[in-house]
Short mmCIF file of C-alpha atoms and ligand atoms in Angstrom, two decimals:
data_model
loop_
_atom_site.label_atom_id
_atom_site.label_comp_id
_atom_site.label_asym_id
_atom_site.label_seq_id
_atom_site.Cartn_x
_atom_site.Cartn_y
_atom_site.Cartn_z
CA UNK L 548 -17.80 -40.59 63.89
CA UNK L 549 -20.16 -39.70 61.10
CA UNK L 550 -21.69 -36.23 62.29
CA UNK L 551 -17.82 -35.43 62.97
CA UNK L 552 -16.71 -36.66 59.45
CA UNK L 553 -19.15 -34.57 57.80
CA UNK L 554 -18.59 -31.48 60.01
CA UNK L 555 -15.00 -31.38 58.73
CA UNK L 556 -15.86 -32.03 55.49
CA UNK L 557 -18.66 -28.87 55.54
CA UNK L 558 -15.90 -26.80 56.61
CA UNK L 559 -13.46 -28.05 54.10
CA UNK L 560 -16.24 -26.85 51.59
CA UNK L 561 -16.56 -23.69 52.83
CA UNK L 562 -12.34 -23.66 53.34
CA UNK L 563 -12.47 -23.67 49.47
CA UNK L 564 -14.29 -20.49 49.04
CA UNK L 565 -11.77 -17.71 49.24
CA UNK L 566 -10.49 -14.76 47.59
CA UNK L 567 -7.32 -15.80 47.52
CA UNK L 568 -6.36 -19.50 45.81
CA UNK L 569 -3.14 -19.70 47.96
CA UNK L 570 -4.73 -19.06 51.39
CA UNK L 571 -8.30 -18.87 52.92
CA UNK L 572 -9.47 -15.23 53.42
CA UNK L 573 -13.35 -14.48 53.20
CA UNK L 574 -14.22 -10.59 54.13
CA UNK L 575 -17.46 -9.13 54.48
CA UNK L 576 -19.59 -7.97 51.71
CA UNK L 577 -16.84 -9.89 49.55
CA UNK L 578 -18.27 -12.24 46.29
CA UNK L 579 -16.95 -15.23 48.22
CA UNK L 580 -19.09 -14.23 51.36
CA UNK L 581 -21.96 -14.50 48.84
CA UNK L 582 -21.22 -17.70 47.56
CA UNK L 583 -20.35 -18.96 51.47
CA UNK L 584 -23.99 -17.88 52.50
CA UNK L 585 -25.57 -19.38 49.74
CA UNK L 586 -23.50 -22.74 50.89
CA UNK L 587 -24.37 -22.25 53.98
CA UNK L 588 -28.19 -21.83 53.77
CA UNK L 589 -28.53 -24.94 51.18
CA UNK L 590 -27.41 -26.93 55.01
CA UNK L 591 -30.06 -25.63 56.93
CA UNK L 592 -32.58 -26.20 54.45
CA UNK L 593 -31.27 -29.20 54.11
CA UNK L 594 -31.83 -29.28 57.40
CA UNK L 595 -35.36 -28.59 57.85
CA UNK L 596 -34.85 -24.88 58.63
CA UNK L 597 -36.32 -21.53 57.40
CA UNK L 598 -32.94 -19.91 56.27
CA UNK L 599 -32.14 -16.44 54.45
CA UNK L 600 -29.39 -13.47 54.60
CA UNK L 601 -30.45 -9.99 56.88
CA UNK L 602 -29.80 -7.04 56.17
CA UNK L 603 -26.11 -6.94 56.96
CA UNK L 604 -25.54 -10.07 54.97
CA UNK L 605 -25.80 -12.37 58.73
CA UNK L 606 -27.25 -15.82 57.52
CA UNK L 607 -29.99 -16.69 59.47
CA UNK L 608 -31.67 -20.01 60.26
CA UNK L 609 -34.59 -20.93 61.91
CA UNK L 610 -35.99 -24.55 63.25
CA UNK L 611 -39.54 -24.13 64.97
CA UNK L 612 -40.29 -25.81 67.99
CA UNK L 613 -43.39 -27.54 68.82
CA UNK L 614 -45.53 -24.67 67.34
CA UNK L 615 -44.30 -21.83 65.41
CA UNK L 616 -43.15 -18.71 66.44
CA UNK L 617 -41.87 -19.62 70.00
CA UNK L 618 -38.76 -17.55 71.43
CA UNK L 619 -35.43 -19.18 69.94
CA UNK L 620 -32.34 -20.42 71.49
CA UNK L 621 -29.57 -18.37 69.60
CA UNK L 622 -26.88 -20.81 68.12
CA UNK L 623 -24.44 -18.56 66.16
CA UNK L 624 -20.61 -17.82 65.15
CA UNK L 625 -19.09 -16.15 62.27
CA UNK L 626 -18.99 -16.86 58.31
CA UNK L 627 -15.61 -14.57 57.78
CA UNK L 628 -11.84 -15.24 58.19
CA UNK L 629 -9.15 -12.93 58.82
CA UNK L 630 -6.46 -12.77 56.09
CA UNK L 631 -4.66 -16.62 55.28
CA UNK L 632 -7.01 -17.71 58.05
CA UNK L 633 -7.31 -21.30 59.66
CA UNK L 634 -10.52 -22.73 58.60
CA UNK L 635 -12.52 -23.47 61.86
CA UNK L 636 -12.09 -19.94 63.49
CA UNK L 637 -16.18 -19.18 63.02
CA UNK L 638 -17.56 -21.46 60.38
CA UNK L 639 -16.62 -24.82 62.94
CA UNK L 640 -19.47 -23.32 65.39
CA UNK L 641 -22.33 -22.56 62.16
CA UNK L 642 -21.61 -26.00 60.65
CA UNK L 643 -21.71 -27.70 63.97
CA UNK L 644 -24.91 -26.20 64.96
CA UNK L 645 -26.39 -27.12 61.61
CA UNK L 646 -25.19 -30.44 62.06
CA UNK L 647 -27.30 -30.82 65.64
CA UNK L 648 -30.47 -29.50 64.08
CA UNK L 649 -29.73 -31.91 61.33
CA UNK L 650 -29.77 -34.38 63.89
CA UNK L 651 -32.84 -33.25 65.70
CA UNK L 652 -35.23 -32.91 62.25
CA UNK L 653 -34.09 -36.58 61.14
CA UNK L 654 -35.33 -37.85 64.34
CA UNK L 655 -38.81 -35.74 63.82
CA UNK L 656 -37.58 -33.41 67.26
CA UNK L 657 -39.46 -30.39 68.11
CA UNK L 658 -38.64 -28.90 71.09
CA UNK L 659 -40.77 -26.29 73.34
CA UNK L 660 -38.28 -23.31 71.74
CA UNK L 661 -37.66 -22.42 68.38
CA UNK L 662 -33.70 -23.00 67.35
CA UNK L 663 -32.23 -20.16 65.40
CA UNK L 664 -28.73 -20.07 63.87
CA UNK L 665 -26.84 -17.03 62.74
CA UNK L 666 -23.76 -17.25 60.64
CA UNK L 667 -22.47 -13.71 60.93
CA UNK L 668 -21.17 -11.45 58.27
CA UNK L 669 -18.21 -9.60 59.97
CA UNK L 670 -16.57 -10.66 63.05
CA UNK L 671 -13.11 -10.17 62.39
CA UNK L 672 -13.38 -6.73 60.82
CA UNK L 673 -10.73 -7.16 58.23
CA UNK L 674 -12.14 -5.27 55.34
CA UNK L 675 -13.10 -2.09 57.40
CA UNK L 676 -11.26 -2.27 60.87
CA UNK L 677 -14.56 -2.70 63.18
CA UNK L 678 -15.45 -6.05 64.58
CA UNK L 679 -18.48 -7.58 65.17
CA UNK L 680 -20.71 -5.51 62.12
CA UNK L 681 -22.81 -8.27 62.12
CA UNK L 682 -23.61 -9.48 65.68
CA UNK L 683 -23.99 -5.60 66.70
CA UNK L 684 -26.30 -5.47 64.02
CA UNK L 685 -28.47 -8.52 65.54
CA UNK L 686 -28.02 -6.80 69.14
CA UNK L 687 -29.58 -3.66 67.54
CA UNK L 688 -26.38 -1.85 68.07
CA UNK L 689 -25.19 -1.22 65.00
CA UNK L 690 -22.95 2.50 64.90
CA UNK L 691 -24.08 3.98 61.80
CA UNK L 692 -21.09 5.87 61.72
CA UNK L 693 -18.90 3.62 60.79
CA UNK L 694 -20.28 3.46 57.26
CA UNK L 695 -18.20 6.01 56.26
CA UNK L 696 -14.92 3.72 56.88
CA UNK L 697 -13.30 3.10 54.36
CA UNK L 698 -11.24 -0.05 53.06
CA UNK L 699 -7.83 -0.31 51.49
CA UNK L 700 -9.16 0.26 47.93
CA UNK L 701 -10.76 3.76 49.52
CA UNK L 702 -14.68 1.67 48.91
CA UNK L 703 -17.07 3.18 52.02
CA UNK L 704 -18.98 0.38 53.67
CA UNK L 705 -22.27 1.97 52.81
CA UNK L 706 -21.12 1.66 48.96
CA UNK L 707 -19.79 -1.93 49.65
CA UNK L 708 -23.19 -2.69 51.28
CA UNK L 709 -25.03 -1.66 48.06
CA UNK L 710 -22.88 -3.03 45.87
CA UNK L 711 -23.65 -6.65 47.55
CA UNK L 712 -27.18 -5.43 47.34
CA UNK L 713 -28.23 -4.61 50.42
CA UNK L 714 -29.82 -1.20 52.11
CA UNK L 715 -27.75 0.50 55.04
CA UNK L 716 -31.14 1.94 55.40
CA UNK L 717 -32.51 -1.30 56.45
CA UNK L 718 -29.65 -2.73 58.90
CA UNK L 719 -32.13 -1.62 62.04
CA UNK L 720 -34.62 -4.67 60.29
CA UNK L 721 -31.65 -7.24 61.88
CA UNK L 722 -32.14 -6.27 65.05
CA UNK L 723 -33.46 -9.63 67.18
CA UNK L 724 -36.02 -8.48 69.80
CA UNK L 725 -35.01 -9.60 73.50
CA UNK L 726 -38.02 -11.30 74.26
CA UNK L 727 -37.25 -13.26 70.55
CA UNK L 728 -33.66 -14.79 72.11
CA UNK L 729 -33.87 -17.33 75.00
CA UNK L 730 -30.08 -17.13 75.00
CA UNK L 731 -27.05 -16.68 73.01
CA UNK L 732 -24.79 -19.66 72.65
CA UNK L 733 -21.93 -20.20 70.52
CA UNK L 734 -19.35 -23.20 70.32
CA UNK L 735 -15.77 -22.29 69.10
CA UNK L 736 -12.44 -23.56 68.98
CA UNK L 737 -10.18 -22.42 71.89
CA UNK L 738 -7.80 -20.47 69.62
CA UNK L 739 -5.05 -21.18 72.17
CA UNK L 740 -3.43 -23.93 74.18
CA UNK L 741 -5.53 -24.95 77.58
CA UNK L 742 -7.55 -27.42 76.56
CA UNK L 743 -5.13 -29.75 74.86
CA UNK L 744 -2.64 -29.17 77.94
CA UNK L 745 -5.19 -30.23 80.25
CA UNK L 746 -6.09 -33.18 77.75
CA UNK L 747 -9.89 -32.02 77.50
CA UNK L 748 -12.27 -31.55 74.21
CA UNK L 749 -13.95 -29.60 75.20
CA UNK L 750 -14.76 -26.60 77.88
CA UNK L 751 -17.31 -24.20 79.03
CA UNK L 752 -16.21 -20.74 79.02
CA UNK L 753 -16.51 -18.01 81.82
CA UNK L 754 -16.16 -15.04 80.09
CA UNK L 755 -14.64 -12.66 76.72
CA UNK L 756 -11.95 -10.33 77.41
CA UNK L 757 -12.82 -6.96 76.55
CA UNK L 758 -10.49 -5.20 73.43
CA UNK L 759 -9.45 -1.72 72.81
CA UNK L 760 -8.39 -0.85 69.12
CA UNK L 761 -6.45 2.17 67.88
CA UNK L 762 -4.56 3.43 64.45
CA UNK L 763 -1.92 5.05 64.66
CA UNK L 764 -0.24 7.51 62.22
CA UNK L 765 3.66 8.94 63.02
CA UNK L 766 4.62 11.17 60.73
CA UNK L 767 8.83 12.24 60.48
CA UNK L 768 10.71 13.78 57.51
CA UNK L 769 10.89 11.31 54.62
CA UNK L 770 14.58 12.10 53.81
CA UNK L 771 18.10 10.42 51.76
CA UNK L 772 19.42 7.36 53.29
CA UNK L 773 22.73 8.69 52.27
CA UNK L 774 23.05 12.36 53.30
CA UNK L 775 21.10 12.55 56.26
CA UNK L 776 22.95 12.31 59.91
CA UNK L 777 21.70 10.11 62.18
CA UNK L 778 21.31 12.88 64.58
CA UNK L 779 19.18 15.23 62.71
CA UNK L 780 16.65 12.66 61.19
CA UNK L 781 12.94 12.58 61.87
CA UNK L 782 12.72 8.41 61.13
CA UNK L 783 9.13 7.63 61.26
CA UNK L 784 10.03 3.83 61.23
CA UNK L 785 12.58 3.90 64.22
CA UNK L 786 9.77 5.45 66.15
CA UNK L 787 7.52 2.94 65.39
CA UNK L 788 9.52 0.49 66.08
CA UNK L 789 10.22 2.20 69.73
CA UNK L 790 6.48 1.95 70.40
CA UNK L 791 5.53 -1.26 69.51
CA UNK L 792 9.01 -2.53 72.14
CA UNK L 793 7.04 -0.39 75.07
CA UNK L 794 3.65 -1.69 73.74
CA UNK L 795 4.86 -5.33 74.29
CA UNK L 796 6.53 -4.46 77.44
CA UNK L 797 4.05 -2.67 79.00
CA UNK L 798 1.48 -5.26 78.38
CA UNK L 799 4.00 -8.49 78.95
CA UNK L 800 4.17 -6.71 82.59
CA UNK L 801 0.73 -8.22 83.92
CA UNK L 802 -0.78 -11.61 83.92
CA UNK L 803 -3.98 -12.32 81.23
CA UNK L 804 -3.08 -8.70 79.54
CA UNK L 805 -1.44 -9.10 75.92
CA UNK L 806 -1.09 -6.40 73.59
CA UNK L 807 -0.37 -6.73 69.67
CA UNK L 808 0.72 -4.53 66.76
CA UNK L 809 -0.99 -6.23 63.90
CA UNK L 810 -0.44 -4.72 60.84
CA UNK L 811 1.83 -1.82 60.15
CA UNK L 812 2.06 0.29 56.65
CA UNK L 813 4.90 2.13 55.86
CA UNK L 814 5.76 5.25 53.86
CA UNK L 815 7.34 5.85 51.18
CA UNK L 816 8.83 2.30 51.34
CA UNK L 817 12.20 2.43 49.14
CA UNK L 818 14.81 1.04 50.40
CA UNK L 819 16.88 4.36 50.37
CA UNK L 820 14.35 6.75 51.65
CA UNK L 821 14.16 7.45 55.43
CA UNK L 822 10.33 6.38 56.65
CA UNK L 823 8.12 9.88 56.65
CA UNK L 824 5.17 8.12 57.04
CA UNK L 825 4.14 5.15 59.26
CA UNK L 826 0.87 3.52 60.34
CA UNK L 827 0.23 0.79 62.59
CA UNK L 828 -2.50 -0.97 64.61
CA UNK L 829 -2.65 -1.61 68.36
CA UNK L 830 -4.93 -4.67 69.89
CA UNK L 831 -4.63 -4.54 73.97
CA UNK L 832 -6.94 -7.45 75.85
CA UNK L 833 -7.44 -8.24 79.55
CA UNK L 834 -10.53 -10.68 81.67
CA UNK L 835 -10.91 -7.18 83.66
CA UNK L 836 -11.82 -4.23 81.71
CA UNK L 837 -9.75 -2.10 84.49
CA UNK L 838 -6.45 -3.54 83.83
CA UNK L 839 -7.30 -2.84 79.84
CA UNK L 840 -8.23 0.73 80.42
CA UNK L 841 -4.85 1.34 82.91
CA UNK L 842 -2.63 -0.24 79.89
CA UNK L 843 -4.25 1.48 77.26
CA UNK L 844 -3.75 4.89 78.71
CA UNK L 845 -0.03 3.89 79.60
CA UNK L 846 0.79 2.36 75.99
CA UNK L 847 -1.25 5.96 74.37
CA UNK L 848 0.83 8.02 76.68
CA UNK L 849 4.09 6.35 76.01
CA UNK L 850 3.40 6.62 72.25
CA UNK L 851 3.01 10.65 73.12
CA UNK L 852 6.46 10.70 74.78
CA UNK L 853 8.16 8.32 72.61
CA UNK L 854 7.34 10.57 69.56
CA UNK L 855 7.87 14.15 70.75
CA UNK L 856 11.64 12.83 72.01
CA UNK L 857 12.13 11.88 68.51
CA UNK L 858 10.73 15.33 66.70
CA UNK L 859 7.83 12.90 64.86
CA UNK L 860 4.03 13.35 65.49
CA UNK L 861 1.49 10.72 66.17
CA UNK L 862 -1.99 10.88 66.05
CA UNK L 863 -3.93 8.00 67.93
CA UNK L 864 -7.29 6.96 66.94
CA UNK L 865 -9.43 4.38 69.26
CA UNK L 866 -11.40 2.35 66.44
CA UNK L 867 -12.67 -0.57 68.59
CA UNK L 868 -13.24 -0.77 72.56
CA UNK L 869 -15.54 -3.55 73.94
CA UNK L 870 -16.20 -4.46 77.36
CA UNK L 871 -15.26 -7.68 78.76
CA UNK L 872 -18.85 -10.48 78.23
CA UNK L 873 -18.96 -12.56 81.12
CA UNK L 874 -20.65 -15.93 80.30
CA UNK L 875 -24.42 -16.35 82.49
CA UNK L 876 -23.72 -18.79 85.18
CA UNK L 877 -27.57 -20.51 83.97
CA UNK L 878 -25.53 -21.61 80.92
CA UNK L 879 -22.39 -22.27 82.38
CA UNK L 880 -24.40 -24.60 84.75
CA UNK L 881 -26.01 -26.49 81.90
CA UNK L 882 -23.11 -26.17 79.72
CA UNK L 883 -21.48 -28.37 82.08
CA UNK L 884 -24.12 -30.46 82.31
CA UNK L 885 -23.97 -31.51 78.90
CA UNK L 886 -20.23 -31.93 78.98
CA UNK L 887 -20.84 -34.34 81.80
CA UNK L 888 -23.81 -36.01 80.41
CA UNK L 889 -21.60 -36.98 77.63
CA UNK L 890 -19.12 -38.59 80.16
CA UNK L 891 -16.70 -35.27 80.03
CA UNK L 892 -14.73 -33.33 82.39
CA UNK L 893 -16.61 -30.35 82.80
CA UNK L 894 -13.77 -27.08 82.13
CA UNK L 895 -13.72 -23.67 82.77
CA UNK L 896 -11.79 -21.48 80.87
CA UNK L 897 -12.04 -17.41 80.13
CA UNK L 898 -11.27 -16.39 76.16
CA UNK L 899 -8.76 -13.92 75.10
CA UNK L 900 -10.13 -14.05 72.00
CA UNK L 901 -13.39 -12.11 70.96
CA UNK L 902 -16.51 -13.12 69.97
CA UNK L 903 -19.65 -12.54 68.83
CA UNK L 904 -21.10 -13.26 72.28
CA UNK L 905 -19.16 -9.57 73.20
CA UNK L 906 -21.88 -7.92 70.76
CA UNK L 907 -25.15 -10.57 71.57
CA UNK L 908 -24.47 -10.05 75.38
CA UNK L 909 -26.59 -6.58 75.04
CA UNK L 910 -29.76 -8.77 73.88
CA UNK L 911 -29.67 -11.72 75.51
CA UNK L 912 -27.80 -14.10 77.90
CA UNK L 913 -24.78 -15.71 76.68
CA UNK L 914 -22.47 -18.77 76.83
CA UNK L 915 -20.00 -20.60 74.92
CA UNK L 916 -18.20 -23.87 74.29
CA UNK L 917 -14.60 -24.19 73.52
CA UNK L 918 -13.08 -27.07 71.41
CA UNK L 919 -9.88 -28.08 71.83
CA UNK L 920 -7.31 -27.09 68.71
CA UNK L 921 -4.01 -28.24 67.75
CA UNK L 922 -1.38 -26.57 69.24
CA UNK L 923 -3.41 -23.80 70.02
CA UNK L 924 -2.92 -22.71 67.02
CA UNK L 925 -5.44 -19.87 65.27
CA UNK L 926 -5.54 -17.02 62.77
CA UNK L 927 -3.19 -19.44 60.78
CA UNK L 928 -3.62 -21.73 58.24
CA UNK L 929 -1.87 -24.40 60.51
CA UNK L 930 -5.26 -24.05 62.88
CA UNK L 931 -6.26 -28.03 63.13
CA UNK L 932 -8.65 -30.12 65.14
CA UNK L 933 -9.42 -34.00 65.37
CA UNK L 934 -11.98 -35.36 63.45
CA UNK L 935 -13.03 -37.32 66.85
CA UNK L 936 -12.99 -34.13 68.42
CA UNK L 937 -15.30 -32.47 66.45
CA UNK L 938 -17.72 -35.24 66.88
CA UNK L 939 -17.35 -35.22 70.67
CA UNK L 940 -18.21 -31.44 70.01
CA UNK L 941 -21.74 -31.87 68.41
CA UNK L 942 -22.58 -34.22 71.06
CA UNK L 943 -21.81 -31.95 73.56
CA UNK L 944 -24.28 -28.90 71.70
CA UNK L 945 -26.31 -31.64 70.88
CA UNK L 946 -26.57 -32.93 74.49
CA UNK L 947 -27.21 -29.25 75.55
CA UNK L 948 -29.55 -28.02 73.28
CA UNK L 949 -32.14 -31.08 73.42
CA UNK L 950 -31.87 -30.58 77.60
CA UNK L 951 -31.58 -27.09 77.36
CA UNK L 952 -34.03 -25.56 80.43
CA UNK L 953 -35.42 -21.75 79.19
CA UNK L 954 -34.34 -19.18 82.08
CA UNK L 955 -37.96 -18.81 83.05
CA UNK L 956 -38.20 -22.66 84.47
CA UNK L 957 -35.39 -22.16 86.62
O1 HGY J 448 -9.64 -10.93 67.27
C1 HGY J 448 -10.28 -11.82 67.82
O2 HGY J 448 -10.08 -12.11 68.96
C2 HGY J 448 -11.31 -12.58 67.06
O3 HGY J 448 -10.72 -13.65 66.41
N1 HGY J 448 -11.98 -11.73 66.13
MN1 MN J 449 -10.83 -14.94 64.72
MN1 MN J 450 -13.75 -16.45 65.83
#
């Protein structure tokens, strides 16, 4: 139970590092992403790796194989939370790889591939509304536009960059080559309830739903609450409110597609003042990128008609759309080799959550395994796993990176 003791322990560290003393939230380029790094890359010395930050603030080990400079297999998951985040969404899958390549350089392992680990900076996409800066960045498809977002406090990403001292000149230098990556694998807690209802650890998963993002600004007639007629008002809020019912209608209307309005800002915001001004976020997910294109043109088209009924505009803008990742079956098979080496039930399972592997998937070969969580539970400071659990975990990546067969000997 050791390794699994001090894997919960690493991440209770990191837990403590937050911008916030009441909850855990960590966002990119933030002074507690520094300090997390800087945690984070005193481990992989510590566990005989190379380890330094990239030029999107990624933290990036490195544990040479048999001679140096052999291709790597890619162990990576994400160093930031969303806002009064549960603690193992991303940093369970960086501590758990450092704890295996712990385990490998105390027994004096090389292997005939070089292990590299990438905690990235900005999966989530809390402080600027993209997802996935960093592992686009390490698939050398970083969109230089988006440097121009802005977050809440009206700070551009390309300031925010500098201001943590880095060059947006220089994000290109992150890119990992394809012939560099063996494959991309990342292990990560379920977020939701399978696992524990089928009373499994752990499972090996068959593929990332693909996401569409939009913002959305309705704009009425801020107005009196007390001398305006029902009839004649322009209520920004009461259309909002219409959209996000046919948003979770339409999407409750087909199996695996879900649809969520995440955050919603509203304007002026006095109790006796009639909305003008209302923006909110959409997040629509499906396994088949067809059924998530079909929805989002419904839910975009329903917002149209919703709005001109009620004499408000809307303006939609798409700030996210990824493609489903399906998971390589040559990792899937191993995967479940490993789970069954270490006396498992070998479990497939697709993820309506997203992951890095979305953004790695256009530079190398991905997979992942899923640990079981509490309840399901995720994105919430209730999000829980078993300390046994956790050890059962490394094993597994343990297990399937020291048997792990390159592509090429297939
Ligand atoms: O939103 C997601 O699915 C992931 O947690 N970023
Ligand atoms: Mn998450
Ligand atoms: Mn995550």
């Amino acid at each position: 139970m050791r390794i699994g003791q001090e894997i919960c322990r690493r991440v209770d560290e990191l837990a403590a590092i937050s911008e916030d003393p009441n909850c855990l939230t960590r966002i990119f380029l933030s002074p507690e992403q520094k300090r997390a790094s800087d945690l984070v890359i005193s481990w992989m010395r510590g566990a005989g790796m190379t380890a330094s930050t990239d030029a999107i603030g990624n933290v990036v080990g490195r544990y040479e194989g048999v001679v140096p400079g052999l291709p790597a297999l890619t162990v990576g998951s994400h160093l930031d939370t969303v806002r009064d985040a549960g603690r193992y969404d991303g940093m369970l899958g960086v501590v758990t790889a450092i704890a295996c390549v712990e385990a490998l350089n105390r027994d004096g392992r090389r292997l005939d591939f070089a292990i590299e680990i990438i905690g990235f900076s900005d999966e989530e996409g809390v402080r600027f509304g993209t997802t996935m800066l960093g592992s686009k960045a390490a698939a050398g498809t970083f969109d230089f536009s988006v440097l121009d977002r802005v977050d809440a406090q009206g700070i551009t990403m390309d300031k925010a960059l500098r201001e943590f001292g880095l060059d947006p000149a220089e994000i290109a230098s992150a890119a990992r080559s394809r012939d560099g990556i063996l494959a991309y694998v990342e292990f990560h807690i379920e977020q939701g309830p399978v696992l524990e209802a089928q009373g499994l650890p752990v499972g090996c998963v068959t593929s990332i739903s693909g996401a569409t993002r939009y913002e959305v600004e309705i704009t009425g007639q801020a107005g009196h609450a007390g001398t305006v007629p029902m009839a004649v008002r322009q209520d920004a809020l009461a259309a909002a409110a219409a959209c996000v019912l046919a948003i979770e209608s339409r999407c409750a209307a087909e199996d695996g597609l879900v649809g969520t309005v995440g955050r919603m800002e509203i304007g002026p915001g006095a109790i006796n003042v009639i909305p003008g001004l209302v923006r909110f976020t959409i997040d629509i997910r499906a396994p088949d990128d067809r059924q998530r294109r079909r929805a989002a043109t419904d839910v975009t088209r329903q917002i149209g008609q919703i709005t001109a009924k009620r004499g408000v505009t809307a303006m939609i803008q798409k700030i996210h759309d990824m493609e489903a990742a399906p998971c390589a079956p040559w990792l899937m098979e191993q995967i479940d080799r490993a789970i069954d080496a270490e006396g498992l039930q070998p479990f497939r399972l697709p993820s309506g959550a997203g992951h890095d592997g979305m953004a790695m998937i256009d530079v190398a070969d991905i997979g992942m395994i899923f640990l079981r969580c509490v309840g399901g539970i995720s994105h919430n400071p209730a999000e829980a796993i078993a300390v046994s659990d956790a050890e059962v975990g490394a094993q597994v990546l343990l297990r399937f990176i020291r048997d792990f067969q390159q592509r090429a000997s297939l």
